[in-house]
Structures are given as structure tokens and as C-alpha cells.
């Protein structure tokens, strides 16, 4: 699958992270993109998302972004899907793609992407932005730590400020989205993404970037802990269900 000109990349969210990631991937070519987003463009989106214009307000983000990308990069294959990722469609959508980019801003959807990717053995890159700080991490299911190795469950509603409440800085999202695209491109070239099992944190106030290893957690459904120690797969482990389902 990797290294193919037909690598299928699913970008969940056509906002501050998803759009810069999509632009970078469209520039590079060699991928087929699916852009998934349920929301229309709002006036408040325009300041931090360069691809949308005033006349686009009210139109679906996924469709406008796909149209702009096709105009700008005529060879690119972009398929817009106006809809949200939910428990009902996540398994099939993830399975139809080779690599997933998390461009969402809510923790439950990030965990949904994590779980569907682990179950389907599809690598994905997590991205998050809060205030002046951004993060990215790539999960290669069953090989490197997943989101549930880091946090066992999504934070309770209201426990952390969402991007909407805390406000997100467009340039930080642009940097994280571009990093996410580079992770996908490493996968397309058949290389190990640089952030597999590592979390990158970027702070716009200091311009400092830190990369820290993330340990696979014993007992996590992704199976990375056992794999890294050469242990046999635990029954029901997400990493080793392929062939049985
Ligand atoms: Zn895990």
C-alpha cells in the first residue's frame, strides 16, 4: 500500500489543521484525498483559514476546499464528503483509506479516529492546537503507542478547554497541519513517519519545538506494548485481529 501513487488519505476536518495539510498533500501529488467535514464556512473562519473567502460563507467547507484544491492543483484527486465522523461510519471510512489525518478539534472524535485506526490497522497522525501550543503524534497501530496509551479515555466534557473556547492561533494550526502532511508523505514514500511513537509539541510564544517519546501502555488494546517486547498478541488485541475479521 505505501509507496503507491494511489495512496488514499482521509483528512477528518477541513479547518485550521485539515486545510494546510490538504494543501501540502495536493502540492506533493501522488495521493488521493478525501476531505470530511460536516460544517459550513462561517465568517469567523476566514481570518485563520486562507482557503475560504467571504463569498463562501454558508457553503460546506469540504466542498469549497476540494474545489479550490482542484483549481490550484489540477492533477489532484480530492473527494469532498459533507458529514461528520461518527461511530457508525468511522470503521468503513477508515478502512477505505491508507492513512488518516486528524484535523478535528474535539477529543471524542480523536479517540474515535484512534480506535477505528487501531481496529483497521491504518496509521494516523493526531494533531491538536490549544492557544499558542500545538501537538502532533503519529500512531502506527500495533507498533507504536496510540492515544489510549497516552490517555486511557477522552477527558470528561468540560475538563479541558476546547479549541473553540480557548481560541486557536491560525499560524500554529498551519504549522501542525503541515507537520501532519509530512508524516503522511513519509508513509507514502514507504518510510517510517518521524513522529511514530513520539509527540511533538510546538510553542508559538518561544518558537520552541520539543519531541518526546511516548511509551506503549501495558494492557492497551492497540497491542503496541506486547509487540515492542516481542510478546505474543493478547486475545482481542486490536493490533492482531487482521485475518480474523
Ligand atoms: Zn495503545
Coordinates of N, CA, C and O in Angstrom, one line a residue, residues 65-240:
X65 N -13.3 23.6 -0.1 CA -11.8 23.3 0.0 C -11.4 22.4 -1.2 O -10.4 22.6 -1.8
X66 N -12.3 21.4 -1.5 CA -12.0 20.5 -2.5 C -11.9 21.2 -3.9 O -11.1 20.9 -4.7
X67 N -12.9 22.1 -4.1 CA -12.9 22.8 -5.4 C -11.7 23.7 -5.5 O -11.0 23.7 -6.6
X68 N -11.3 24.4 -4.5 CA -10.1 25.3 -4.5 C -8.8 24.4 -4.8 O -8.0 24.8 -5.6
X69 N -8.7 23.3 -4.1 CA -7.5 22.5 -4.3 C -7.5 21.9 -5.8 O -6.4 21.9 -6.4
X70 N -8.6 21.6 -6.3 CA -8.7 21.1 -7.7 C -8.3 22.2 -8.7 O -7.7 21.9 -9.7
X71 N -8.7 23.4 -8.4 CA -8.4 24.5 -9.3 C -6.9 24.8 -9.2 O -6.2 25.1 -10.2
X72 N -6.4 24.8 -8.0 CA -5.0 25.2 -7.8 C -4.0 24.1 -8.3 O -2.9 24.4 -8.8
X73 N -4.4 22.8 -8.1 CA -3.5 21.7 -8.4 C -4.3 20.8 -9.3 O -4.9 19.8 -8.8
X74 N -4.4 21.0 -10.6 CA -5.3 20.3 -11.5 C -5.2 18.8 -11.4 O -6.1 18.1 -11.7
X75 N -4.0 18.3 -11.1 CA -3.8 16.8 -11.1 C -4.4 16.1 -9.9 O -4.4 14.9 -9.9
X76 N -4.8 16.9 -8.9 CA -5.1 16.2 -7.6 C -6.5 15.6 -7.6 O -7.4 16.2 -8.2
X77 N -6.6 14.5 -7.0 CA -7.9 13.8 -6.8 C -8.4 14.1 -5.4 O -7.9 13.5 -4.5
X78 N -9.4 15.0 -5.3 CA -10.0 15.3 -4.0 C -11.4 15.0 -4.0 O -12.2 15.5 -4.8
X79 N -11.8 14.2 -3.0 CA -13.2 13.8 -2.9 C -13.8 14.5 -1.6 O -13.4 14.1 -0.5
X80 N -14.7 15.4 -1.7 CA -15.3 16.0 -0.5 C -16.4 15.2 0.0 O -17.2 14.6 -0.8
X81 N -16.5 15.1 1.3 CA -17.7 14.4 1.9 C -18.2 15.3 3.0 O -17.5 15.7 3.9
X82 N -19.4 15.8 2.8 CA -20.0 16.7 3.8 C -20.7 15.8 4.8 O -21.8 15.2 4.6
X83 N -20.1 15.6 6.0 CA -20.6 14.8 7.0 C -19.6 14.7 8.2 O -18.5 15.2 8.0
X84 N -20.1 14.2 9.3 CA -19.3 14.1 10.5 C -18.8 12.7 10.6 O -19.4 11.7 10.1
X85 N -17.7 12.5 11.3 CA -17.2 11.1 11.6 C -17.9 10.7 12.9 O -17.9 11.4 13.9
X86 N -18.6 9.6 12.8 CA -19.3 9.1 14.0 C -19.0 7.6 14.1 O -18.4 7.0 13.2
X87 N -19.5 7.0 15.2 CA -19.3 5.6 15.4 C -19.8 4.7 14.3 O -19.3 3.6 14.1
X88 N -20.9 5.2 13.6 CA -21.5 4.3 12.6 C -20.7 4.3 11.3 O -20.6 3.3 10.6
X89 N -20.1 5.4 10.9 CA -19.3 5.4 9.6 C -17.8 5.3 9.8 O -17.1 5.1 8.8
X90 N -17.3 5.5 11.0 CA -15.8 5.6 11.2 C -15.1 4.3 10.7 O -14.2 4.3 10.0
X91 N -15.6 3.1 11.1 CA -14.9 1.9 10.7 C -14.7 1.7 9.2 O -13.6 1.5 8.7
X92 N -15.8 1.9 8.5 CA -15.8 1.7 7.0 C -14.9 2.8 6.3 O -14.2 2.5 5.4
X93 N -15.1 4.0 6.8 CA -14.4 5.1 6.2 C -12.9 5.0 6.4 O -12.1 5.1 5.4
X94 N -12.5 4.6 7.6 CA -11.0 4.4 7.9 C -10.5 3.3 7.1 O -9.4 3.4 6.5
X95 N -11.2 2.2 7.0 CA -10.8 1.0 6.3 C -10.6 1.3 4.8 O -9.7 0.7 4.1
X96 N -11.3 2.2 4.2 CA -11.2 2.6 2.8 C -10.0 3.4 2.5 O -9.7 3.8 1.3
X97 N -9.2 3.9 3.5 CA -8.1 4.7 3.3 C -6.8 4.1 3.9 O -6.9 3.1 4.6
X98 N -5.6 4.6 3.4 CA -4.4 4.0 3.8 C -3.8 4.8 5.0 O -2.9 4.3 5.7
X99 N -4.1 6.1 5.1 CA -3.6 6.9 6.1 C -4.6 8.0 6.5 O -5.3 8.5 5.7
X100 N -4.7 8.3 7.8 CA -5.7 9.2 8.3 C -5.1 10.4 9.0 O -4.1 10.3 9.7
X101 N -5.6 11.6 8.7 CA -5.1 12.8 9.3 C -6.2 13.3 10.2 O -7.3 13.6 9.7
X102 N -5.9 13.5 11.5 CA -6.9 14.0 12.4 C -6.8 15.5 12.4 O -5.8 16.1 13.0
X103 N -7.8 16.2 11.8 CA -7.8 17.6 11.8 C -9.0 18.1 12.6 O -9.5 19.2 12.3
X104 N -9.4 17.4 13.6 CA -10.6 17.7 14.4 C -10.2 18.5 15.6 O -9.0 18.6 16.0
X105 N -11.2 19.1 16.3 CA -10.9 19.9 17.5 C -11.7 19.4 18.7 O -11.8 20.1 19.6
X106 N -12.2 18.1 18.6 CA -12.8 17.7 19.8 C -12.3 16.3 20.2 O -12.2 15.4 19.4
X107 N -12.0 16.1 21.5 CA -11.4 14.9 22.0 C -12.2 13.6 21.6 O -11.6 12.6 21.2
X108 N -13.5 13.5 21.8 CA -14.2 12.3 21.5 C -13.9 11.8 20.0 O -13.8 10.6 19.8
X109 N -13.9 12.7 19.1 CA -13.6 12.3 17.7 C -12.2 11.9 17.5 O -11.9 11.0 16.7
X110 N -11.3 12.4 18.2 CA -9.9 12.0 18.2 C -9.8 10.5 18.6 O -9.1 9.7 18.1
X111 N -10.5 10.2 19.7 CA -10.5 8.8 20.2 C -11.2 7.9 19.2 O -10.8 6.7 19.1
X112 N -12.2 8.4 18.6 CA -12.9 7.6 17.6 C -12.0 7.3 16.4 O -11.9 6.1 15.9
X113 N -11.2 8.3 16.0 CA -10.2 8.0 14.9 C -9.2 7.0 15.4 O -8.8 6.1 14.7
X114 N -8.7 7.2 16.6 CA -7.7 6.3 17.2 C -8.3 4.8 17.2 O -7.6 3.9 16.7
X115 N -9.5 4.6 17.7 CA -10.0 3.3 17.8 C -10.3 2.6 16.5 O -10.0 1.5 16.3
X116 N -10.8 3.4 15.5 CA -11.1 2.9 14.2 C -9.8 2.6 13.5 O -9.7 1.6 12.8
X117 N -8.8 3.4 13.7 CA -7.5 3.2 13.0 C -6.8 1.9 13.6 O -6.2 1.2 12.9
X118 N -6.9 1.8 14.9 CA -6.3 0.6 15.5 C -7.0 -0.7 15.0 O -6.3 -1.6 14.7
X119 N -8.3 -0.6 15.0 CA -9.1 -1.8 14.6 C -8.8 -2.1 13.1 O -8.7 -3.3 12.8
X120 N -8.6 -1.1 12.3 CA -8.4 -1.4 10.8 C -6.9 -1.4 10.5 O -6.6 -1.7 9.3
X121 N -6.0 -1.2 11.5 CA -4.6 -1.2 11.3 C -4.2 -0.1 10.3 O -3.4 -0.4 9.4
X122 N -4.7 1.0 10.4 CA -4.4 2.1 9.5 C -3.6 3.2 10.3 O -4.2 3.6 11.3
X123 N -2.5 3.6 9.9 CA -1.8 4.6 10.6 C -2.5 6.0 10.5 O -3.1 6.2 9.5
X124 N -2.4 6.7 11.6 CA -2.9 8.1 11.5 C -2.0 9.1 12.3 O -1.2 8.6 13.1
X125 N -2.2 10.3 12.0 CA -1.5 11.4 12.7 C -2.5 12.2 13.4 O -3.4 12.8 12.9
X126 N -2.2 12.3 14.7 CA -3.0 13.1 15.6 C -2.5 14.5 15.6 O -1.3 14.7 15.5
X127 N -3.4 15.5 15.7 CA -3.0 16.9 15.7 C -3.9 17.6 16.7 O -5.1 17.3 16.8
X128 N -3.3 18.6 17.4 CA -4.1 19.3 18.4 C -3.5 20.7 18.5 O -2.3 20.9 18.5
X129 N -4.4 21.7 18.7 CA -3.9 23.1 18.9 C -4.7 23.7 20.1 O -5.9 23.5 20.1
X130 N -4.0 24.3 21.0 CA -4.7 25.0 22.1 C -3.9 26.2 22.4 O -2.8 26.2 22.8
X131 N -4.6 27.4 22.2 CA -3.9 28.6 22.4 C -2.7 28.7 21.5 O -2.7 28.6 20.3
X132 N -1.5 28.9 22.2 CA -0.3 29.1 21.5 C 0.5 27.8 21.3 O 1.6 27.8 20.8
X133 N -0.1 26.7 21.6 CA 0.6 25.5 21.6 C 0.0 24.5 20.7 O -1.2 24.4 20.6
X134 N 0.8 23.7 20.0 CA 0.3 22.7 19.1 C 1.0 21.4 19.3 O 2.1 21.4 19.8
X135 N 0.3 20.3 19.0 CA 0.9 18.9 19.2 C 0.7 18.1 18.0 O -0.4 18.2 17.3
X136 N 1.5 17.1 17.7 CA 1.3 16.1 16.7 C 2.0 14.8 17.1 O 3.0 14.8 17.8
X137 N 1.4 13.7 16.7 CA 1.9 12.4 17.0 C 1.3 11.4 16.0 O 0.2 11.5 15.7
X138 N 2.2 10.5 15.5 CA 1.7 9.5 14.6 C 1.6 8.2 15.3 O 2.4 7.8 16.1
X139 N 0.5 7.5 15.0 CA 0.2 6.2 15.6 C 0.3 5.1 14.5 O -0.4 5.2 13.5
X140 N 1.2 4.2 14.6 CA 1.2 3.0 13.7 C 0.6 1.9 14.5 O 1.3 1.4 15.4
X141 N -0.6 1.5 14.2 CA -1.3 0.6 15.1 C -0.6 -0.7 15.4 O -0.1 -1.3 14.4
X142 N -0.5 -1.1 16.6 CA 0.2 -2.4 17.0 C 1.7 -2.3 17.0 O 2.4 -3.2 17.3
X143 N 2.2 -1.1 16.6 CA 3.7 -0.9 16.5 C 4.1 0.2 17.4 O 5.1 0.0 18.2
X144 N 3.5 1.3 17.4 CA 3.8 2.4 18.2 C 2.6 2.8 19.1 O 1.5 2.5 18.8
X145 N 2.9 3.6 20.1 CA 1.9 3.9 21.1 C 0.7 4.6 20.4 O 0.9 5.4 19.5
X146 N -0.5 4.4 21.0 CA -1.7 5.0 20.4 C -2.1 6.1 21.4 O -1.5 6.3 22.5
X147 N -3.2 6.8 21.1 CA -3.8 7.8 22.0 C -4.2 7.2 23.3 O -4.1 7.9 24.4
X148 N -4.7 6.0 23.3 CA -5.1 5.4 24.6 C -3.9 4.9 25.4 O -4.1 4.5 26.6
X149 N -2.8 4.8 24.8 CA -1.6 4.5 25.6 C -1.2 5.8 26.4 O -0.7 5.7 27.5
X150 N -1.5 6.9 25.8 CA -1.2 8.2 26.4 C -2.3 8.6 27.5 O -2.0 9.0 28.6
X151 N -3.6 8.5 27.0 CA -4.7 8.8 27.9 C -5.7 7.6 27.8 O -6.0 7.3 26.6
X152 N -6.1 7.0 28.9 CA -6.9 5.8 28.7 C -8.3 6.1 28.1 O -8.9 5.3 27.4
X153 N -8.8 7.3 28.4 CA -10.1 7.7 27.9 C -10.1 9.2 27.6 O -9.3 9.9 28.0
X154 N -11.1 9.6 26.7 CA -11.2 11.0 26.4 C -11.4 11.8 27.7 O -12.1 11.3 28.6
X155 N -11.0 13.0 27.8 CA -11.3 13.8 29.0 C -12.8 14.1 29.1 O -13.5 14.1 28.1
X156 N -13.3 14.2 30.3 CA -14.7 14.4 30.5 C -15.1 15.8 29.9 O -14.2 16.7 29.8
X157 N -16.3 15.9 29.5 CA -16.8 17.1 28.9 C -16.5 18.3 29.9 O -16.8 18.2 31.0
X158 N -15.9 19.3 29.4 CA -15.7 20.5 30.2 C -14.4 20.4 31.0 O -14.0 21.4 31.6
X159 N -13.7 19.2 31.0 CA -12.5 19.1 31.7 C -11.3 19.9 31.1 O -10.5 20.4 31.8
X160 N -11.3 19.9 29.8 CA -10.3 20.7 29.1 C -11.0 21.7 28.2 O -12.1 21.4 27.7
X161 N -10.4 22.8 28.0 CA -11.0 23.8 27.1 C -10.9 23.3 25.7 O -9.9 22.8 25.3
X162 N -11.9 23.5 25.0 CA -11.8 23.1 23.6 C -11.1 24.2 22.8 O -11.0 25.3 23.3
X163 N -10.8 23.9 21.6 CA -10.1 24.9 20.7 C -11.0 26.1 20.6 O -10.6 27.3 20.5
X164 N -12.3 25.9 20.5 CA -13.2 27.0 20.2 C -13.2 27.9 21.4 O -13.2 29.1 21.3
X165 N -13.2 27.4 22.7 CA -13.3 28.2 23.8 C -11.9 28.9 24.1 O -11.9 30.1 24.4
X166 N -10.9 28.2 23.9 CA -9.5 28.7 24.2 C -9.0 29.6 23.0 O -8.2 30.4 23.2
X167 N -9.6 29.4 21.9 CA -9.2 30.2 20.7 C -8.0 29.5 20.1 O -7.1 29.0 20.9
X168 N -7.9 29.5 18.8 CA -6.7 28.9 18.3 C -6.0 29.9 17.4 O -6.7 30.7 16.7
X169 N -4.7 29.8 17.4 CA -3.9 30.7 16.6 C -3.7 30.1 15.2 O -3.1 29.0 15.1
X170 N -4.2 30.7 14.2 CA -4.1 30.2 12.8 C -2.7 29.7 12.4 O -2.6 28.6 12.0
X171 N -1.7 30.5 12.7 CA -0.3 30.0 12.3 C 0.1 28.8 13.0 O 0.8 27.9 12.4
X172 N -0.3 28.6 14.2 CA 0.1 27.3 14.9 C -0.6 26.1 14.3 O 0.1 25.1 14.0
X173 N -1.8 26.3 14.0 CA -2.6 25.2 13.3 C -1.9 25.0 11.9 O -1.8 23.8 11.5
X174 N -1.5 26.0 11.2 CA -0.8 25.9 9.9 C 0.4 25.0 10.0 O 0.7 24.2 9.2
X175 N 1.2 25.3 11.1 CA 2.5 24.6 11.3 C 2.2 23.1 11.6 O 2.8 22.2 11.0
X176 N 1.2 22.9 12.5 CA 0.9 21.5 12.9 C 0.3 20.7 11.7 O 0.6 19.6 11.4
X177 N -0.6 21.4 10.9 CA -1.2 20.7 9.7 C -0.1 20.4 8.7 O -0.2 19.3 8.1
X178 N 0.9 21.2 8.6 CA 2.0 20.9 7.6 C 2.8 19.8 8.1 O 3.2 18.9 7.3
X179 N 3.0 19.7 9.4 CA 3.8 18.6 10.0 C 3.0 17.3 9.8 O 3.6 16.2 9.4
X180 N 1.7 17.4 10.0 CA 0.8 16.2 9.8 C 1.0 15.7 8.3 O 1.0 14.5 8.1
X181 N 1.0 16.6 7.4 CA 1.1 16.2 6.0 C 2.4 15.6 5.7 O 2.5 14.6 5.0
X182 N 3.5 16.1 6.4 CA 4.8 15.5 6.2 C 4.8 14.0 6.7 O 5.5 13.1 6.1
X183 N 4.1 13.8 7.8 CA 4.0 12.4 8.3 C 3.3 11.5 7.3 O 3.8 10.4 7.1
X184 N 2.3 12.0 6.7 CA 1.6 11.2 5.7 C 2.5 11.0 4.5 O 2.5 9.9 3.9
X185 N 3.3 12.0 4.1 CA 4.1 11.8 2.9 C 5.3 10.8 3.2 O 5.7 10.1 2.3
X186 N 5.7 10.8 4.4 CA 6.7 9.7 4.8 C 6.1 8.4 4.6 O 6.7 7.5 4.0
X187 N 4.9 8.2 5.0 CA 4.2 6.9 4.8 C 4.0 6.6 3.3 O 4.3 5.5 2.9
X188 N 3.7 7.6 2.5 CA 3.5 7.4 1.1 C 4.8 6.9 0.4 O 4.8 6.1 -0.4
X189 N 5.9 7.5 0.9 CA 7.3 7.1 0.4 C 7.7 5.7 1.0 O 8.8 5.2 0.6
X190 N 6.9 5.1 1.9 CA 7.3 3.8 2.4 C 8.3 4.0 3.6 O 8.9 3.0 4.0
X191 N 8.4 5.2 4.1 CA 9.3 5.4 5.3 C 8.5 5.4 6.6 O 7.3 5.7 6.6
X192 N 9.2 5.2 7.7 CA 8.6 5.3 9.0 C 8.4 6.8 9.3 O 9.3 7.6 9.2
X193 N 7.1 7.2 9.5 CA 6.9 8.6 9.9 C 7.8 9.0 11.1 O 7.9 8.2 12.1
X194 N 8.3 10.2 11.1 CA 9.3 10.7 12.1 C 8.6 10.7 13.5 O 9.3 10.5 14.5
X195 N 7.3 10.9 13.5 CA 6.6 11.1 14.8 C 5.9 9.8 15.3 O 5.0 9.9 16.1
X196 N 6.2 8.7 14.7 CA 5.6 7.4 15.2 C 6.1 7.1 16.6 O 7.3 7.0 16.8
X197 N 5.2 7.1 17.5 CA 5.6 6.8 18.9 C 6.3 8.0 19.6 O 6.9 7.9 20.6
X198 N 6.1 9.2 19.0 CA 6.7 10.4 19.5 C 5.7 11.5 19.4 O 5.0 11.6 18.5
X199 N 5.7 12.4 20.5 CA 4.8 13.5 20.4 C 5.6 14.8 20.3 O 6.6 15.0 21.0
X200 N 5.2 15.6 19.3 CA 5.9 16.9 19.1 C 5.0 18.0 19.7 O 3.8 18.0 19.5
X201 N 5.7 18.8 20.4 CA 5.0 20.0 21.0 C 5.6 21.3 20.5 O 6.9 21.4 20.6
X202 N 4.8 22.1 19.9 CA 5.4 23.4 19.4 C 4.7 24.5 20.2 O 3.5 24.6 20.4
X203 N 5.5 25.5 20.7 CA 5.0 26.6 21.4 C 5.4 27.9 20.6 O 6.5 28.2 20.4
X204 N 4.3 28.6 20.2 CA 4.5 29.7 19.3 C 5.1 30.9 20.1 O 5.7 31.8 19.5
X205 N 4.9 30.9 21.4 CA 5.5 32.1 22.2 C 7.0 32.0 22.2 O 7.7 33.1 22.3
X206 N 7.6 30.8 22.2 CA 9.0 30.7 22.3 C 9.6 30.2 21.0 O 10.8 30.1 20.9
X207 N 8.7 29.7 20.1 CA 9.2 29.1 18.9 C 9.9 27.8 19.2 O 10.7 27.3 18.4
X208 N 9.7 27.2 20.4 CA 10.4 26.0 20.8 C 9.6 24.8 20.4 O 8.4 24.7 20.5
X209 N 10.3 23.8 19.8 CA 9.7 22.5 19.5 C 10.4 21.4 20.3 O 11.6 21.4 20.4
X210 N 9.6 20.6 20.9 CA 10.1 19.5 21.7 C 9.5 18.2 21.1 O 8.4 18.2 20.7
X211 N 10.3 17.2 21.1 CA 9.8 15.9 20.7 C 10.1 14.9 21.8 O 11.3 14.8 22.3
X212 N 9.1 14.2 22.3 CA 9.2 13.3 23.4 C 8.7 11.9 23.0 O 7.7 11.8 22.3
X213 N 9.4 10.9 23.4 CA 8.9 9.5 23.1 C 7.7 9.2 24.0 O 7.6 9.7 25.1
X214 N 6.8 8.5 23.4 CA 5.6 8.1 24.1 C 5.6 6.5 24.3 O 5.8 5.8 23.3
X215 N 5.6 6.1 25.5 CA 5.6 4.7 25.8 C 4.3 4.0 25.5 O 3.3 4.5 25.8
X216 N 4.4 2.8 24.9 CA 3.2 2.0 24.7 C 2.8 1.5 26.1 O 3.6 1.2 27.0
X217 N 1.5 1.5 26.4 CA 1.0 1.2 27.7 C 0.6 -0.3 27.8 O -0.1 -0.8 26.9
X218 N 1.1 -0.9 28.8 CA 0.7 -2.3 29.1 C -0.8 -2.5 29.2 O -1.4 -1.8 29.9
X219 N -1.3 -3.4 28.5 CA -2.8 -3.7 28.6 C -3.6 -2.9 27.6 O -4.8 -3.1 27.5
X220 N -3.0 -1.9 26.9 CA -3.7 -1.1 25.9 C -4.2 -2.0 24.8 O -3.4 -2.9 24.3
X221 N -5.4 -1.8 24.3 CA -6.0 -2.6 23.2 C -5.2 -2.5 21.9 O -5.3 -3.4 21.0
X222 N -4.3 -1.5 21.7 CA -3.6 -1.4 20.5 C -2.5 -2.4 20.3 O -2.1 -2.7 19.1
X223 N -2.1 -3.1 21.3 CA -1.1 -4.2 21.2 C 0.4 -3.7 21.0 O 1.2 -4.6 20.9
X224 N 0.6 -2.4 21.0 CA 2.0 -2.0 20.8 C 3.0 -2.4 21.9 O 4.1 -2.7 21.6
X225 N 2.4 -2.4 23.1 CA 3.3 -2.8 24.3 C 3.9 -4.2 24.1 O 5.1 -4.5 24.2
X226 N 3.0 -5.2 23.7 CA 3.4 -6.5 23.5 C 4.3 -6.7 22.3 O 5.3 -7.4 22.4
X227 N 3.9 -6.0 21.3 CA 4.8 -6.0 20.0 C 6.2 -5.6 20.3 O 7.2 -6.2 19.9
X228 N 6.3 -4.5 21.0 CA 7.6 -3.9 21.3 C 8.5 -4.8 22.2 O 9.7 -4.7 22.1
X229 N 7.8 -5.7 22.9 CA 8.6 -6.6 23.8 C 8.7 -8.0 23.2 O 9.1 -8.9 23.8
X230 N 8.1 -8.1 22.0 CA 8.2 -9.4 21.3 C 7.3 -10.5 21.9 O 7.5 -11.7 21.8
X231 N 6.2 -10.0 22.6 CA 5.3 -10.9 23.3 C 4.2 -11.4 22.3 O 3.9 -10.6 21.4
X232 N 3.6 -12.5 22.6 CA 2.5 -12.9 21.7 C 1.3 -12.0 21.9 O 1.2 -11.4 23.0
X233 N 0.5 -11.8 20.9 CA -0.6 -10.9 20.9 C -1.6 -11.4 22.0 O -1.9 -12.6 22.1
X234 N -2.2 -10.4 22.7 CA -3.2 -10.8 23.6 C -4.5 -11.0 22.9 O -4.7 -10.4 21.8
X235 N -5.4 -11.9 23.3 CA -6.6 -12.2 22.6 C -7.4 -10.9 22.5 O -7.5 -10.2 23.5
X236 N -8.0 -10.7 21.4 CA -8.8 -9.5 21.2 C -8.0 -8.2 21.0 O -8.6 -7.1 20.8
X237 N -6.7 -8.3 20.9 CA -5.9 -7.1 20.7 C -6.2 -6.6 19.4 O -6.2 -7.3 18.4
X238 N -6.4 -5.2 19.3 CA -6.7 -4.6 18.1 C -5.6 -4.7 17.1 O -5.9 -4.7 15.9
X239 N -4.4 -4.9 17.5 CA -3.3 -5.0 16.6 C -3.2 -6.3 15.8 O -2.6 -6.4 14.8
X240 N -3.8 -7.3 16.3 CA -3.6 -8.6 15.7 C -4.9 -9.3 15.3 O -5.0 -10.5 15.2

